[in-house]
Short mmCIF file of C-alpha atoms in Angstrom, two decimals:
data_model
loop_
_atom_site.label_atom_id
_atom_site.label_comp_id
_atom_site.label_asym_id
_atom_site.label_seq_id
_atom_site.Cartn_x
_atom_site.Cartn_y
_atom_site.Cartn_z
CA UNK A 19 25.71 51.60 -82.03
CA UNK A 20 23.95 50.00 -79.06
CA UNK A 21 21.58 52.46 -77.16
CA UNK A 22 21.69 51.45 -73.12
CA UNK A 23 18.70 52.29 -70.93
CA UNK A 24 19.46 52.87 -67.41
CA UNK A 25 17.32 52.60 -64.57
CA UNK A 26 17.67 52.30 -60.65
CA UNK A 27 15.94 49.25 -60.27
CA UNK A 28 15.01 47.30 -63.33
CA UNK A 29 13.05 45.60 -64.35
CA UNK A 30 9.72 45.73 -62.16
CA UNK A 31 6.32 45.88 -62.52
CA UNK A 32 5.77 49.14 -62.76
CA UNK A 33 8.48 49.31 -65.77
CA UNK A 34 5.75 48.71 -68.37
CA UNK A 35 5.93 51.61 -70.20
CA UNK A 36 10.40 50.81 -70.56
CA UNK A 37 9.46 47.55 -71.46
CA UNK A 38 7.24 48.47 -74.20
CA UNK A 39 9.61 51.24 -75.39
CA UNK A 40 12.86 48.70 -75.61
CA UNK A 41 10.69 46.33 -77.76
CA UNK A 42 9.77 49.47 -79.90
CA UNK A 43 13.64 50.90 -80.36
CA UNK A 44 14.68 47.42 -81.01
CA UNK A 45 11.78 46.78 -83.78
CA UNK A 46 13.33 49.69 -85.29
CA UNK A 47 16.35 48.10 -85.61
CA UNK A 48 18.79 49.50 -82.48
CA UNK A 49 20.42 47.44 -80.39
CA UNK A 50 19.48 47.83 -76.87
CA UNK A 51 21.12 47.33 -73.72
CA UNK A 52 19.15 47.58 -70.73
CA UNK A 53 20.98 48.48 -67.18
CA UNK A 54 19.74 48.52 -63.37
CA UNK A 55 21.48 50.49 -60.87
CA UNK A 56 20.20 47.50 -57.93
CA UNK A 57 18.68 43.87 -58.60
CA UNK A 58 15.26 43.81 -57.66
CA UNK A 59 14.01 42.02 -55.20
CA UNK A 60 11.81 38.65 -57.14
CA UNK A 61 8.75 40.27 -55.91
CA UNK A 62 8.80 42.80 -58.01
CA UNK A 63 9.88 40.48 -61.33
CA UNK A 64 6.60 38.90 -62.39
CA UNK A 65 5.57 37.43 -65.85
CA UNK A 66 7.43 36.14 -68.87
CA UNK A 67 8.99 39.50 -69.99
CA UNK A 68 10.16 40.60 -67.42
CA UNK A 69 12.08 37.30 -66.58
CA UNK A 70 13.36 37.72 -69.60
CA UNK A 71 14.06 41.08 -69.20
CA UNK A 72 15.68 40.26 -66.07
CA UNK A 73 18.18 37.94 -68.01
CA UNK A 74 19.39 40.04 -70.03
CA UNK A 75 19.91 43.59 -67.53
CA UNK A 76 23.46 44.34 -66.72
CA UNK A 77 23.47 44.90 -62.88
CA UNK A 78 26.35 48.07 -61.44
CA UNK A 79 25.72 46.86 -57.70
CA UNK A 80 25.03 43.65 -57.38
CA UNK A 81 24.86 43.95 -53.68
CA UNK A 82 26.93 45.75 -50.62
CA UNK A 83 30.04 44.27 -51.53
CA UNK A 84 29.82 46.16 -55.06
CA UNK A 85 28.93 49.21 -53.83
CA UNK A 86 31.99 49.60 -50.89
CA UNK A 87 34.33 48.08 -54.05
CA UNK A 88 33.08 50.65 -56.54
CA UNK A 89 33.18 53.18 -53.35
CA UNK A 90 36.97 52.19 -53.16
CA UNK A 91 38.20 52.89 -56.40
CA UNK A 92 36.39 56.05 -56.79
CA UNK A 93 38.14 57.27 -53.68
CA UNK A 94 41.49 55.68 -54.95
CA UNK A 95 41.05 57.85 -58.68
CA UNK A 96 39.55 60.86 -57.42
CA UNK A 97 39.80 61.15 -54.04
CA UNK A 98 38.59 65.26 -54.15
CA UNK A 99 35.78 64.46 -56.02
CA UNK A 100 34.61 62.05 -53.47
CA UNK A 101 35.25 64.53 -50.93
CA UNK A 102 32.97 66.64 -52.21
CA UNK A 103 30.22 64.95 -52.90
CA UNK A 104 30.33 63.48 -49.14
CA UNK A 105 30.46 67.03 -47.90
CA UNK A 106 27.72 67.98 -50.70
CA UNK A 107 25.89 65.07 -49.40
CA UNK A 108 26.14 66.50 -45.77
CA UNK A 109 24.75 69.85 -46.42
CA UNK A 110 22.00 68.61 -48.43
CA UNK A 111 20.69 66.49 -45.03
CA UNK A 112 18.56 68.51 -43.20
CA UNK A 113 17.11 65.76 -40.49
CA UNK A 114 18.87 64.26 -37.70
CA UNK A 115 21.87 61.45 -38.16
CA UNK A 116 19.87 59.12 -40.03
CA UNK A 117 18.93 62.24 -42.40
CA UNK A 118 22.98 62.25 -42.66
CA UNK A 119 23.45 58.28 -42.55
CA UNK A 120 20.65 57.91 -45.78
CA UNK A 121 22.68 61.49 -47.49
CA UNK A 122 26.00 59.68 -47.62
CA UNK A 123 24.81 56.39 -48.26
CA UNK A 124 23.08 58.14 -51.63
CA UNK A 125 26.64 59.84 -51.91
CA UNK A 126 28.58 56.20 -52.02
CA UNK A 127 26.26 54.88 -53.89
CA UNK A 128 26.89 57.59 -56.34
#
């Protein structure tokens, strides 16, 4: 059974410690999926592992477009549930609008 390893933004350079810990699971013998929440930006991708590491990520937003689409269906399935978690979303903001506009943009992405 594969074991999948999910992270916001992966991989990066500051993923060391993930990277060393997939090579470790999988030298035990597991199969290992690794997933990212968001691409990161090619900065952030530097040296032969974590091209590679890169390669073989499944991406869940691959951009705007993904998120509004996954937004979509979510609303279509369970419209309540998205409901809530914009209102949830709007009493967790404390600030100003863009306190509100960066709540419900966590919310979508959700």
């Amino acid at each position: 059974m594969p074991v999948g390893y999910l992270n916001t933004e992966y991989p990066s350079v500051s993923h060391t410690f993930i990277e060393r810990e997939i090579r470790a699971v999988r030298a035990a013998g597991v199969e290992v999926v690794p997933y990212s929440i968001r691409v990161p930006a090619d900065a952030l991708v530097r040296g032969d592992v974590a091209v590679s590491a890169r390669a073989e990520t499944r991406y869940v937003l691959a951009g705007w477009l993904g998120v509004v689409a996954a937004a979509m269906r979510s609303l279509i399935r369970r419209p309540g549930g998205v409901l809530r978690a914009v209102l949830e979303s709007q009493r967790m903001a404390v600030g100003g609008l863009g306190d509100r506009v960066r709540h419900l943009a966590y919310a979508i992405e959700a």
